Amino acid sequence: MEIIKSEQAFYEAIAQDKPTVAVFKTTWCKDCHYIEPFMPDVEKAYADKLAFVQIDRDELPDLCEKYNILGIPSFIGFRKGEELARFVSKLRKTREEIEQFLDQVVEAANASAK
């Protein structure tokens, strides 16, 4: 997963034609650490359909405020700079919930490409 360190890098990443999922996390978040063991496998499973980027909420607070990221980890799917779907809540996210969200992003991207 590409780690984003600047707003410019974020906007470049989400501007791609390939749908991009932005994962907002922090180093101190227990629920963020909870998803770490299975996220590499999830990324591999979706590698042909989605790109993934990671943003540390503490490093880019203005960007997170713009996108109303309150609970973490949070996920937002983009294609060509447009938001397709978001999975933002303060609850712990399971692998199944994340995969369901990623399927929604793929479907939304396919619909927007037509």
PDB file of N, CA and C in Angstrom:
ATOM      1  N   MET A   1       0.856  -1.178   0.000  1.00  0.00           N
ATOM      2  CA  MET A   1       0.000   0.000   0.000  1.00  0.00           C
ATOM      3  C   MET A   1       0.895   1.232   0.000  1.00  0.00           C
ATOM      4  N   GLU A   2       0.641   2.121  -0.943  1.00  0.00           N
ATOM      5  CA  GLU A   2       1.433   3.347  -1.029  1.00  0.00           C
ATOM      6  C   GLU A   2       1.073   4.271   0.136  1.00  0.00           C
ATOM      7  N   ILE A   3       2.101   4.789   0.803  1.00  0.00           N
ATOM      8  CA  ILE A   3       1.875   5.716   1.916  1.00  0.00           C
ATOM      9  C   ILE A   3       1.952   7.138   1.378  1.00  0.00           C
ATOM     10  N   ILE A   4       0.888   7.886   1.619  1.00  0.00           N
ATOM     11  CA  ILE A   4       0.775   9.260   1.124  1.00  0.00           C
ATOM     12  C   ILE A   4       1.274  10.214   2.206  1.00  0.00           C
ATOM     13  N   LYS A   5       2.177  11.114   1.815  1.00  0.00           N
ATOM     14  CA  LYS A   5       2.770  12.055   2.772  1.00  0.00           C
ATOM     15  C   LYS A   5       2.383  13.503   2.511  1.00  0.00           C
ATOM     16  N   SER A   6       1.678  13.788   1.399  1.00  0.00           N
ATOM     17  CA  SER A   6       1.299  15.166   1.102  1.00  0.00           C
ATOM     18  C   SER A   6      -0.070  15.185   0.433  1.00  0.00           C
ATOM     19  N   GLU A   7      -0.734  16.329   0.529  1.00  0.00           N
ATOM     20  CA  GLU A   7      -2.031  16.465  -0.125  1.00  0.00           C
ATOM     21  C   GLU A   7      -1.877  16.329  -1.635  1.00  0.00           C
ATOM     22  N   GLN A   8      -0.800  16.892  -2.193  1.00  0.00           N
ATOM     23  CA  GLN A   8      -0.582  16.787  -3.637  1.00  0.00           C
ATOM     24  C   GLN A   8      -0.488  15.325  -4.070  1.00  0.00           C
ATOM     25  N   ALA A   9       0.255  14.517  -3.325  1.00  0.00           N
ATOM     26  CA  ALA A   9       0.375  13.089  -3.648  1.00  0.00           C
ATOM     27  C   ALA A   9      -0.986  12.403  -3.551  1.00  0.00           C
ATOM     28  N   PHE A  10      -1.794  12.807  -2.575  1.00  0.00           N
ATOM     29  CA  PHE A  10      -3.135  12.240  -2.421  1.00  0.00           C
ATOM     30  C   PHE A  10      -3.977  12.538  -3.656  1.00  0.00           C
ATOM     31  N   TYR A  11      -4.003  13.814  -4.063  1.00  0.00           N
ATOM     32  CA  TYR A  11      -4.829  14.190  -5.212  1.00  0.00           C
ATOM     33  C   TYR A  11      -4.352  13.529  -6.501  1.00  0.00           C
ATOM     34  N   GLU A  12      -3.047  13.339  -6.637  1.00  0.00           N
ATOM     35  CA  GLU A  12      -2.518  12.629  -7.806  1.00  0.00           C
ATOM     36  C   GLU A  12      -2.959  11.168  -7.788  1.00  0.00           C
ATOM     37  N   ALA A  13      -2.929  10.549  -6.619  1.00  0.00           N
ATOM     38  CA  ALA A  13      -3.304   9.137  -6.502  1.00  0.00           C
ATOM     39  C   ALA A  13      -4.776   8.917  -6.835  1.00  0.00           C
ATOM     40  N   ILE A  14      -5.646   9.780  -6.326  1.00  0.00           N
ATOM     41  CA  ILE A  14      -7.085   9.555  -6.539  1.00  0.00           C
ATOM     42  C   ILE A  14      -7.546  10.009  -7.920  1.00  0.00           C
ATOM     43  N   ALA A  15      -6.684  10.693  -8.670  1.00  0.00           N
ATOM     44  CA  ALA A  15      -7.048  11.169 -10.005  1.00  0.00           C
ATOM     45  C   ALA A  15      -6.932  10.079 -11.069  1.00  0.00           C
ATOM     46  N   GLN A  16      -6.376   8.939 -10.718  1.00  0.00           N
ATOM     47  CA  GLN A  16      -6.149   7.864 -11.682  1.00  0.00           C
ATOM     48  C   GLN A  16      -7.464   7.292 -12.214  1.00  0.00           C
ATOM     49  N   ASP A  17      -7.377   6.685 -13.398  1.00  0.00           N
ATOM     50  CA  ASP A  17      -8.535   6.008 -13.979  1.00  0.00           C
ATOM     51  C   ASP A  17      -8.856   4.737 -13.189  1.00  0.00           C
ATOM     52  N   LYS A  18      -7.802   4.056 -12.728  1.00  0.00           N
ATOM     53  CA  LYS A  18      -8.022   2.863 -11.898  1.00  0.00           C
ATOM     54  C   LYS A  18      -8.571   3.325 -10.550  1.00  0.00           C
ATOM     55  N   PRO A  19      -9.673   2.736 -10.092  1.00  0.00           N
ATOM     56  CA  PRO A  19     -10.222   3.148  -8.792  1.00  0.00           C
ATOM     57  C   PRO A  19      -9.182   3.003  -7.681  1.00  0.00           C
ATOM     58  N   THR A  20      -9.162   3.989  -6.811  1.00  0.00           N
ATOM     59  CA  THR A  20      -8.204   4.029  -5.705  1.00  0.00           C
ATOM     60  C   THR A  20      -8.962   4.086  -4.391  1.00  0.00           C
ATOM     61  N   VAL A  21      -8.563   3.243  -3.462  1.00  0.00           N
ATOM     62  CA  VAL A  21      -9.145   3.248  -2.126  1.00  0.00           C
ATOM     63  C   VAL A  21      -8.148   3.897  -1.182  1.00  0.00           C
ATOM     64  N   ALA A  22      -8.588   4.987  -0.557  1.00  0.00           N
ATOM     65  CA  ALA A  22      -7.770   5.679   0.434  1.00  0.00           C
ATOM     66  C   ALA A  22      -8.124   5.127   1.811  1.00  0.00           C
ATOM     67  N   VAL A  23      -7.106   4.670   2.539  1.00  0.00           N
ATOM     68  CA  VAL A  23      -7.292   4.120   3.880  1.00  0.00           C
ATOM     69  C   VAL A  23      -6.699   5.133   4.865  1.00  0.00           C
ATOM     70  N   PHE A  24      -7.548   5.684   5.702  1.00  0.00           N
ATOM     71  CA  PHE A  24      -7.127   6.688   6.691  1.00  0.00           C
ATOM     72  C   PHE A  24      -6.907   5.982   8.021  1.00  0.00           C
ATOM     73  N   LYS A  25      -5.684   6.145   8.573  1.00  0.00           N
ATOM     74  CA  LYS A  25      -5.301   5.456   9.814  1.00  0.00           C
ATOM     75  C   LYS A  25      -4.473   6.392  10.682  1.00  0.00           C
ATOM     76  N   THR A  26      -4.051   5.877  11.837  1.00  0.00           N
ATOM     77  CA  THR A  26      -3.031   6.527  12.664  1.00  0.00           C
ATOM     78  C   THR A  26      -2.213   5.426  13.337  1.00  0.00           C
ATOM     79  N   THR A  27      -1.093   5.820  13.898  1.00  0.00           N
ATOM     80  CA  THR A  27      -0.227   4.835  14.549  1.00  0.00           C
ATOM     81  C   THR A  27      -0.789   4.371  15.886  1.00  0.00           C
ATOM     82  N   TRP A  28      -1.588   5.209  16.552  1.00  0.00           N
ATOM     83  CA  TRP A  28      -2.063   4.885  17.902  1.00  0.00           C
ATOM     84  C   TRP A  28      -3.432   4.201  17.921  1.00  0.00           C
ATOM     85  N   CYS A  29      -4.031   3.997  16.772  1.00  0.00           N
ATOM     86  CA  CYS A  29      -5.401   3.476  16.681  1.00  0.00           C
ATOM     87  C   CYS A  29      -5.422   1.948  16.782  1.00  0.00           C
ATOM     88  N   LYS A  30      -6.062   1.425  17.823  1.00  0.00           N
ATOM     89  CA  LYS A  30      -6.133  -0.036  18.020  1.00  0.00           C
ATOM     90  C   LYS A  30      -6.896  -0.723  16.888  1.00  0.00           C
ATOM     91  N   ASP A  31      -7.976  -0.103  16.415  1.00  0.00           N
ATOM     92  CA  ASP A  31      -8.748  -0.713  15.336  1.00  0.00           C
ATOM     93  C   ASP A  31      -7.975  -0.699  14.016  1.00  0.00           C
ATOM     94  N   CYS A  32      -7.070   0.271  13.846  1.00  0.00           N
ATOM     95  CA  CYS A  32      -6.201   0.295  12.668  1.00  0.00           C
ATOM     96  C   CYS A  32      -5.228  -0.880  12.723  1.00  0.00           C
ATOM     97  N   HIS A  33      -4.693  -1.144  13.902  1.00  0.00           N
ATOM     98  CA  HIS A  33      -3.773  -2.279  14.069  1.00  0.00           C
ATOM     99  C   HIS A  33      -4.515  -3.600  13.882  1.00  0.00           C
ATOM    100  N   TYR A  34      -5.782  -3.638  14.228  1.00  0.00           N
ATOM    101  CA  TYR A  34      -6.595  -4.850  14.099  1.00  0.00           C
ATOM    102  C   TYR A  34      -6.666  -5.319  12.640  1.00  0.00           C
ATOM    103  N   ILE A  35      -6.756  -4.377  11.687  1.00  0.00           N
ATOM    104  CA  ILE A  35      -6.901  -4.757  10.274  1.00  0.00           C
ATOM    105  C   ILE A  35      -5.564  -5.068   9.600  1.00  0.00           C
ATOM    106  N   GLU A  36      -4.452  -4.693  10.223  1.00  0.00           N
ATOM    107  CA  GLU A  36      -3.134  -4.871   9.602  1.00  0.00           C
ATOM    108  C   GLU A  36      -2.813  -6.308   9.195  1.00  0.00           C
ATOM    109  N   PRO A  37      -3.121  -7.333  10.013  1.00  0.00           N
ATOM    110  CA  PRO A  37      -2.737  -8.695   9.615  1.00  0.00           C
ATOM    111  C   PRO A  37      -3.383  -9.179   8.314  1.00  0.00           C
ATOM    112  N   PHE A  38      -4.622  -8.762   8.032  1.00  0.00           N
ATOM    113  CA  PHE A  38      -5.287  -9.281   6.839  1.00  0.00           C
ATOM    114  C   PHE A  38      -5.318  -8.316   5.656  1.00  0.00           C
ATOM    115  N   MET A  39      -4.975  -7.062   5.849  1.00  0.00           N
ATOM    116  CA  MET A  39      -5.041  -6.108   4.735  1.00  0.00           C
ATOM    117  C   MET A  39      -4.119  -6.458   3.560  1.00  0.00           C
ATOM    118  N   PRO A  40      -2.893  -6.960   3.781  1.00  0.00           N
ATOM    119  CA  PRO A  40      -2.071  -7.328   2.618  1.00  0.00           C
ATOM    120  C   PRO A  40      -2.746  -8.375   1.730  1.00  0.00           C
ATOM    121  N   ASP A  41      -3.421  -9.357   2.319  1.00  0.00           N
ATOM    122  CA  ASP A  41      -4.130 -10.366   1.534  1.00  0.00           C
ATOM    123  C   ASP A  41      -5.315  -9.746   0.795  1.00  0.00           C
ATOM    124  N   VAL A  42      -6.001  -8.836   1.449  1.00  0.00           N
ATOM    125  CA  VAL A  42      -7.130  -8.150   0.813  1.00  0.00           C
ATOM    126  C   VAL A  42      -6.620  -7.335  -0.378  1.00  0.00           C
ATOM    127  N   GLU A  43      -5.521  -6.620  -0.177  1.00  0.00           N
ATOM    128  CA  GLU A  43      -4.934  -5.832  -1.279  1.00  0.00           C
ATOM    129  C   GLU A  43      -4.584  -6.725  -2.459  1.00  0.00           C
ATOM    130  N   LYS A  44      -3.966  -7.880  -2.196  1.00  0.00           N
ATOM    131  CA  LYS A  44      -3.597  -8.802  -3.264  1.00  0.00           C
ATOM    132  C   LYS A  44      -4.839  -9.283  -4.005  1.00  0.00           C
ATOM    133  N   ALA A  45      -5.894  -9.593  -3.268  1.00  0.00           N
ATOM    134  CA  ALA A  45      -7.120 -10.105  -3.880  1.00  0.00           C
ATOM    135  C   ALA A  45      -7.774  -9.082  -4.813  1.00  0.00           C
ATOM    136  N   TYR A  46      -7.575  -7.808  -4.538  1.00  0.00           N
ATOM    137  CA  TYR A  46      -8.200  -6.747  -5.333  1.00  0.00           C
ATOM    138  C   TYR A  46      -7.199  -5.999  -6.217  1.00  0.00           C
ATOM    139  N   ALA A  47      -5.967  -6.473  -6.289  1.00  0.00           N
ATOM    140  CA  ALA A  47      -4.897  -5.732  -6.976  1.00  0.00           C
ATOM    141  C   ALA A  47      -5.207  -5.449  -8.438  1.00  0.00           C
ATOM    142  N   ASP A  48      -5.926  -6.344  -9.107  1.00  0.00           N
ATOM    143  CA  ASP A  48      -6.225  -6.109 -10.524  1.00  0.00           C
ATOM    144  C   ASP A  48      -7.374  -5.114 -10.716  1.00  0.00           C
ATOM    145  N   LYS A  49      -8.120  -4.820  -9.636  1.00  0.00           N
ATOM    146  CA  LYS A  49      -9.281  -3.935  -9.750  1.00  0.00           C
ATOM    147  C   LYS A  49      -9.100  -2.589  -9.062  1.00  0.00           C
ATOM    148  N   LEU A  50      -8.283  -2.549  -8.006  1.00  0.00           N
ATOM    149  CA  LEU A  50      -8.169  -1.351  -7.179  1.00  0.00           C
ATOM    150  C   LEU A  50      -6.718  -1.049  -6.819  1.00  0.00           C
ATOM    151  N   ALA A  51      -6.428   0.242  -6.669  1.00  0.00           N
ATOM    152  CA  ALA A  51      -5.163   0.674  -6.084  1.00  0.00           C
ATOM    153  C   ALA A  51      -5.463   1.101  -4.645  1.00  0.00           C
ATOM    154  N   PHE A  52      -4.475   0.992  -3.776  1.00  0.00           N
ATOM    155  CA  PHE A  52      -4.661   1.348  -2.370  1.00  0.00           C
ATOM    156  C   PHE A  52      -3.610   2.373  -1.952  1.00  0.00           C
ATOM    157  N   VAL A  53      -4.046   3.381  -1.192  1.00  0.00           N
ATOM    158  CA  VAL A  53      -3.126   4.340  -0.593  1.00  0.00           C
ATOM    159  C   VAL A  53      -3.491   4.498   0.877  1.00  0.00           C
ATOM    160  N   GLN A  54      -2.493   4.826   1.674  1.00  0.00           N
ATOM    161  CA  GLN A  54      -2.694   4.983   3.118  1.00  0.00           C
ATOM    162  C   GLN A  54      -2.339   6.399   3.531  1.00  0.00           C
ATOM    163  N   ILE A  55      -3.205   6.987   4.361  1.00  0.00           N
ATOM    164  CA  ILE A  55      -2.995   8.339   4.861  1.00  0.00           C
ATOM    165  C   ILE A  55      -3.029   8.294   6.380  1.00  0.00           C
ATOM    166  N   ASP A  56      -2.016   8.876   7.013  1.00  0.00           N
ATOM    167  CA  ASP A  56      -2.008   9.002   8.468  1.00  0.00           C
ATOM    168  C   ASP A  56      -2.771  10.276   8.824  1.00  0.00           C
ATOM    169  N   ARG A  57      -3.869  10.107   9.534  1.00  0.00           N
ATOM    170  CA  ARG A  57      -4.733  11.247   9.859  1.00  0.00           C
ATOM    171  C   ARG A  57      -3.979  12.336  10.615  1.00  0.00           C
ATOM    172  N   ASP A  58      -3.020  11.945  11.427  1.00  0.00           N
ATOM    173  CA  ASP A  58      -2.263  12.925  12.208  1.00  0.00           C
ATOM    174  C   ASP A  58      -1.272  13.714  11.348  1.00  0.00           C
ATOM    175  N   GLU A  59      -0.843  13.140  10.226  1.00  0.00           N
ATOM    176  CA  GLU A  59       0.117  13.821   9.351  1.00  0.00           C
ATOM    177  C   GLU A  59      -0.563  14.784   8.383  1.00  0.00           C
ATOM    178  N   LEU A  60      -1.807  14.496   8.017  1.00  0.00           N
ATOM    179  CA  LEU A  60      -2.536  15.343   7.058  1.00  0.00           C
ATOM    180  C   LEU A  60      -3.915  15.721   7.617  1.00  0.00           C
ATOM    181  N   PRO A  61      -3.940  16.448   8.740  1.00  0.00           N
ATOM    182  CA  PRO A  61      -5.220  16.746   9.389  1.00  0.00           C
ATOM    183  C   PRO A  61      -6.161  17.607   8.539  1.00  0.00           C
ATOM    184  N   ASP A  62      -5.616  18.533   7.754  1.00  0.00           N
ATOM    185  CA  ASP A  62      -6.482  19.383   6.928  1.00  0.00           C
ATOM    186  C   ASP A  62      -7.203  18.564   5.856  1.00  0.00           C
ATOM    187  N   LEU A  63      -6.492  17.627   5.260  1.00  0.00           N
ATOM    188  CA  LEU A  63      -7.096  16.753   4.260  1.00  0.00           C
ATOM    189  C   LEU A  63      -8.205  15.912   4.893  1.00  0.00           C
ATOM    190  N   CYS A  64      -7.925  15.374   6.068  1.00  0.00           N
ATOM    191  CA  CYS A  64      -8.914  14.545   6.756  1.00  0.00           C
ATOM    192  C   CYS A  64     -10.139  15.362   7.158  1.00  0.00           C
ATOM    193  N   GLU A  65      -9.913  16.615   7.535  1.00  0.00           N
ATOM    194  CA  GLU A  65     -11.041  17.487   7.867  1.00  0.00           C
ATOM    195  C   GLU A  65     -11.881  17.742   6.620  1.00  0.00           C
ATOM    196  N   LYS A  66     -11.228  17.965   5.495  1.00  0.00           N
ATOM    197  CA  LYS A  66     -11.945  18.212   4.238  1.00  0.00           C
ATOM    198  C   LYS A  66     -12.847  17.034   3.882  1.00  0.00           C
ATOM    199  N   TYR A  67     -12.368  15.823   4.115  1.00  0.00           N
ATOM    200  CA  TYR A  67     -13.135  14.626   3.777  1.00  0.00           C
ATOM    201  C   TYR A  67     -13.945  14.091   4.965  1.00  0.00           C
ATOM    202  N   ASN A  68     -14.006  14.863   6.050  1.00  0.00           N
ATOM    203  CA  ASN A  68     -14.824  14.532   7.213  1.00  0.00           C
ATOM    204  C   ASN A  68     -14.476  13.161   7.794  1.00  0.00           C
ATOM    205  N   ILE A  69     -13.172  12.917   7.948  1.00  0.00           N
ATOM    206  CA  ILE A  69     -12.701  11.665   8.529  1.00  0.00           C
ATOM    207  C   ILE A  69     -12.646  11.840  10.040  1.00  0.00           C
ATOM    208  N   LEU A  70     -13.596  11.242  10.716  1.00  0.00           N
ATOM    209  CA  LEU A  70     -13.650  11.342  12.178  1.00  0.00           C
ATOM    210  C   LEU A  70     -13.261  10.015  12.810  1.00  0.00           C
ATOM    211  N   GLY A  71     -13.902   8.943  12.415  1.00  0.00           N
ATOM    212  CA  GLY A  71     -13.547   7.620  12.921  1.00  0.00           C
ATOM    213  C   GLY A  71     -12.472   7.003  12.049  1.00  0.00           C
ATOM    214  N   ILE A  72     -11.611   6.219  12.654  1.00  0.00           N
ATOM    215  CA  ILE A  72     -10.566   5.535  11.901  1.00  0.00           C
ATOM    216  C   ILE A  72     -10.482   4.085  12.356  1.00  0.00           C
ATOM    217  N   PRO A  73     -10.083   3.172  11.500  1.00  0.00           N
ATOM    218  CA  PRO A  73      -9.736   3.409  10.112  1.00  0.00           C
ATOM    219  C   PRO A  73     -10.976   3.733   9.281  1.00  0.00           C
ATOM    220  N   SER A  74     -10.791   4.556   8.271  1.00  0.00           N
ATOM    221  CA  SER A  74     -11.861   4.896   7.346  1.00  0.00           C
ATOM    222  C   SER A  74     -11.373   4.647   5.929  1.00  0.00           C
ATOM    223  N   PHE A  75     -12.303   4.320   5.056  1.00  0.00           N
ATOM    224  CA  PHE A  75     -11.993   3.980   3.671  1.00  0.00           C
ATOM    225  C   PHE A  75     -12.858   4.829   2.746  1.00  0.00           C
ATOM    226  N   ILE A  76     -12.238   5.412   1.722  1.00  0.00           N
ATOM    227  CA  ILE A  76     -12.999   6.121   0.695  1.00  0.00           C
ATOM    228  C   ILE A  76     -12.481   5.653  -0.662  1.00  0.00           C
ATOM    229  N   GLY A  77     -13.407   5.280  -1.534  1.00  0.00           N
ATOM    230  CA  GLY A  77     -13.052   4.877  -2.893  1.00  0.00           C
ATOM    231  C   GLY A  77     -13.207   6.047  -3.843  1.00  0.00           C
ATOM    232  N   PHE A  78     -12.215   6.231  -4.720  1.00  0.00           N
ATOM    233  CA  PHE A  78     -12.215   7.312  -5.698  1.00  0.00           C
ATOM    234  C   PHE A  78     -11.924   6.762  -7.091  1.00  0.00           C
ATOM    235  N   ARG A  79     -12.381   7.476  -8.100  1.00  0.00           N
ATOM    236  CA  ARG A  79     -11.982   7.226  -9.489  1.00  0.00           C
ATOM    237  C   ARG A  79     -11.984   8.565 -10.197  1.00  0.00           C
ATOM    238  N   LYS A  80     -10.876   8.901 -10.832  1.00  0.00           N
ATOM    239  CA  LYS A  80     -10.715  10.180 -11.528  1.00  0.00           C
ATOM    240  C   LYS A  80     -11.068  11.360 -10.617  1.00  0.00           C
ATOM    241  N   GLY A  81     -10.684  11.258  -9.350  1.00  0.00           N
ATOM    242  CA  GLY A  81     -10.887  12.347  -8.400  1.00  0.00           C
ATOM    243  C   GLY A  81     -12.279  12.433  -7.811  1.00  0.00           C
ATOM    244  N   GLU A  82     -13.190  11.592  -8.280  1.00  0.00           N
ATOM    245  CA  GLU A  82     -14.570  11.602  -7.782  1.00  0.00           C
ATOM    246  C   GLU A  82     -14.745  10.519  -6.728  1.00  0.00           C
ATOM    247  N   GLU A  83     -15.430  10.870  -5.652  1.00  0.00           N
ATOM    248  CA  GLU A  83     -15.714   9.880  -4.609  1.00  0.00           C
ATOM    249  C   GLU A  83     -16.775   8.914  -5.111  1.00  0.00           C
ATOM    250  N   LEU A  84     -16.491   7.618  -4.974  1.00  0.00           N
ATOM    251  CA  LEU A  84     -17.422   6.569  -5.385  1.00  0.00           C
ATOM    252  C   LEU A  84     -18.217   6.019  -4.209  1.00  0.00           C
ATOM    253  N   ALA A  85     -17.532   5.826  -3.089  1.00  0.00           N
ATOM    254  CA  ALA A  85     -18.169   5.228  -1.908  1.00  0.00           C
ATOM    255  C   ALA A  85     -17.268   5.473  -0.709  1.00  0.00           C
ATOM    256  N   ARG A  86     -17.870   5.402   0.480  1.00  0.00           N
ATOM    257  CA  ARG A  86     -17.070   5.555   1.694  1.00  0.00           C
ATOM    258  C   ARG A  86     -17.548   4.573   2.757  1.00  0.00           C
ATOM    259  N   PHE A  87     -16.582   4.157   3.564  1.00  0.00           N
ATOM    260  CA  PHE A  87     -16.839   3.264   4.702  1.00  0.00           C
ATOM    261  C   PHE A  87     -16.194   3.954   5.893  1.00  0.00           C
ATOM    262  N   VAL A  88     -16.974   4.796   6.526  1.00  0.00           N
ATOM    263  CA  VAL A  88     -16.486   5.626   7.623  1.00  0.00           C
ATOM    264  C   VAL A  88     -17.389   5.396   8.822  1.00  0.00           C
ATOM    265  N   SER A  89     -16.818   4.868   9.877  1.00  0.00           N
ATOM    266  CA  SER A  89     -17.566   4.701  11.124  1.00  0.00           C
ATOM    267  C   SER A  89     -16.564   4.576  12.250  1.00  0.00           C
ATOM    268  N   LYS A  90     -17.048   4.727  13.463  1.00  0.00           N
ATOM    269  CA  LYS A  90     -16.133   4.606  14.596  1.00  0.00           C
ATOM    270  C   LYS A  90     -16.041   3.173  15.098  1.00  0.00           C
ATOM    271  N   LEU A  91     -16.731   2.260  14.441  1.00  0.00           N
ATOM    272  CA  LEU A  91     -16.735   0.867  14.862  1.00  0.00           C
ATOM    273  C   LEU A  91     -15.587   0.094  14.219  1.00  0.00           C
ATOM    274  N   ARG A  92     -15.142  -0.963  14.895  1.00  0.00           N
ATOM    275  CA  ARG A  92     -14.101  -1.827  14.342  1.00  0.00           C
ATOM    276  C   ARG A  92     -14.620  -2.487  13.075  1.00  0.00           C
ATOM    277  N   LYS A  93     -13.775  -2.552  12.064  1.00  0.00           N
ATOM    278  CA  LYS A  93     -14.175  -3.103  10.780  1.00  0.00           C
ATOM    279  C   LYS A  93     -13.599  -4.505  10.606  1.00  0.00           C
ATOM    280  N   THR A  94     -14.443  -5.425  10.155  1.00  0.00           N
ATOM    281  CA  THR A  94     -13.988  -6.791   9.919  1.00  0.00           C
ATOM    282  C   THR A  94     -13.506  -6.928   8.483  1.00  0.00           C
ATOM    283  N   ARG A  95     -12.790  -8.005   8.223  1.00  0.00           N
ATOM    284  CA  ARG A  95     -12.331  -8.277   6.858  1.00  0.00           C
ATOM    285  C   ARG A  95     -13.526  -8.374   5.909  1.00  0.00           C
ATOM    286  N   GLU A  96     -14.583  -9.052   6.341  1.00  0.00           N
ATOM    287  CA  GLU A  96     -15.766  -9.223   5.502  1.00  0.00           C
ATOM    288  C   GLU A  96     -16.405  -7.877   5.170  1.00  0.00           C
ATOM    289  N   GLU A  97     -16.498  -6.988   6.156  1.00  0.00           N
ATOM    290  CA  GLU A  97     -17.077  -5.661   5.911  1.00  0.00           C
ATOM    291  C   GLU A  97     -16.217  -4.862   4.933  1.00  0.00           C
ATOM    292  N   ILE A  98     -14.912  -4.950   5.094  1.00  0.00           N
ATOM    293  CA  ILE A  98     -14.001  -4.230   4.200  1.00  0.00           C
ATOM    294  C   ILE A  98     -14.136  -4.770   2.777  1.00  0.00           C
ATOM    295  N   GLU A  99     -14.194  -6.096   2.636  1.00  0.00           N
ATOM    296  CA  GLU A  99     -14.331  -6.686   1.303  1.00  0.00           C
ATOM    297  C   GLU A  99     -15.675  -6.312   0.674  1.00  0.00           C
ATOM    298  N   GLN A 100     -16.739  -6.254   1.455  1.00  0.00           N
ATOM    299  CA  GLN A 100     -18.039  -5.825   0.934  1.00  0.00           C
ATOM    300  C   GLN A 100     -17.943  -4.387   0.419  1.00  0.00           C
ATOM    301  N   PHE A 101     -17.257  -3.531   1.181  1.00  0.00           N
ATOM    302  CA  PHE A 101     -17.070  -2.150   0.752  1.00  0.00           C
ATOM    303  C   PHE A 101     -16.263  -2.097  -0.548  1.00  0.00           C
ATOM    304  N   LEU A 102     -15.183  -2.863  -0.626  1.00  0.00           N
ATOM    305  CA  LEU A 102     -14.355  -2.862  -1.832  1.00  0.00           C
ATOM    306  C   LEU A 102     -15.156  -3.330  -3.044  1.00  0.00           C
ATOM    307  N   ASP A 103     -16.034  -4.306  -2.852  1.00  0.00           N
ATOM    308  CA  ASP A 103     -16.912  -4.744  -3.940  1.00  0.00           C
ATOM    309  C   ASP A 103     -17.820  -3.598  -4.389  1.00  0.00           C
ATOM    310  N   GLN A 104     -18.306  -2.793  -3.450  1.00  0.00           N
ATOM    311  CA  GLN A 104     -19.136  -1.633  -3.793  1.00  0.00           C
ATOM    312  C   GLN A 104     -18.337  -0.634  -4.629  1.00  0.00           C
ATOM    313  N   VAL A 105     -17.078  -0.418  -4.262  1.00  0.00           N
ATOM    314  CA  VAL A 105     -16.230   0.511  -5.011  1.00  0.00           C
ATOM    315  C   VAL A 105     -16.045   0.011  -6.443  1.00  0.00           C
ATOM    316  N   VAL A 106     -15.769  -1.280  -6.592  1.00  0.00           N
ATOM    317  CA  VAL A 106     -15.579  -1.870  -7.931  1.00  0.00           C
ATOM    318  C   VAL A 106     -16.862  -1.697  -8.752  1.00  0.00           C
ATOM    319  N   GLU A 107     -18.009  -1.990  -8.146  1.00  0.00           N
ATOM    320  CA  GLU A 107     -19.280  -1.848  -8.861  1.00  0.00           C
ATOM    321  C   GLU A 107     -19.519  -0.394  -9.259  1.00  0.00           C
ATOM    322  N   ALA A 108     -19.275   0.530  -8.346  1.00  0.00           N
ATOM    323  CA  ALA A 108     -19.487   1.958  -8.638  1.00  0.00           C
ATOM    324  C   ALA A 108     -18.538   2.430  -9.738  1.00  0.00           C
ATOM    325  N   ALA A 109     -17.299   1.948  -9.717  1.00  0.00           N
ATOM    326  CA  ALA A 109     -16.333   2.329 -10.741  1.00  0.00           C
ATOM    327  C   ALA A 109     -16.761   1.782 -12.107  1.00  0.00           C
ATOM    328  N   ASN A 110     -17.233   0.552 -12.131  1.00  0.00           N
ATOM    329  CA  ASN A 110     -17.702  -0.035 -13.385  1.00  0.00           C
ATOM    330  C   ASN A 110     -18.908   0.739 -13.921  1.00  0.00           C
ATOM    331  N   ALA A 111     -19.811   1.126 -13.032  1.00  0.00           N
ATOM    332  CA  ALA A 111     -20.998   1.890 -13.451  1.00  0.00           C
ATOM    333  C   ALA A 111     -20.610   3.261 -13.968  1.00  0.00           C
ATOM    334  N   SER A 112     -19.623   3.897 -13.333  1.00  0.00           N
ATOM    335  CA  SER A 112     -19.216   5.244 -13.760  1.00  0.00           C
ATOM    336  C   SER A 112     -18.411   5.213 -15.048  1.00  0.00           C
ATOM    337  N   ALA A 113     -17.854   4.064 -15.397  1.00  0.00           N
ATOM    338  CA  ALA A 113     -17.042   3.945 -16.608  1.00  0.00           C
ATOM    339  C   ALA A 113     -17.912   3.795 -17.860  1.00  0.00           C
ATOM    340  N   LYS A 114     -19.196   3.498 -17.652  1.00  0.00           N
ATOM    341  CA  LYS A 114     -20.093   3.266 -18.812  1.00  0.00           C
ATOM    342  C   LYS A 114     -20.641   4.548 -19.343  1.00  0.00           C
TER     343      LYS A 114
END
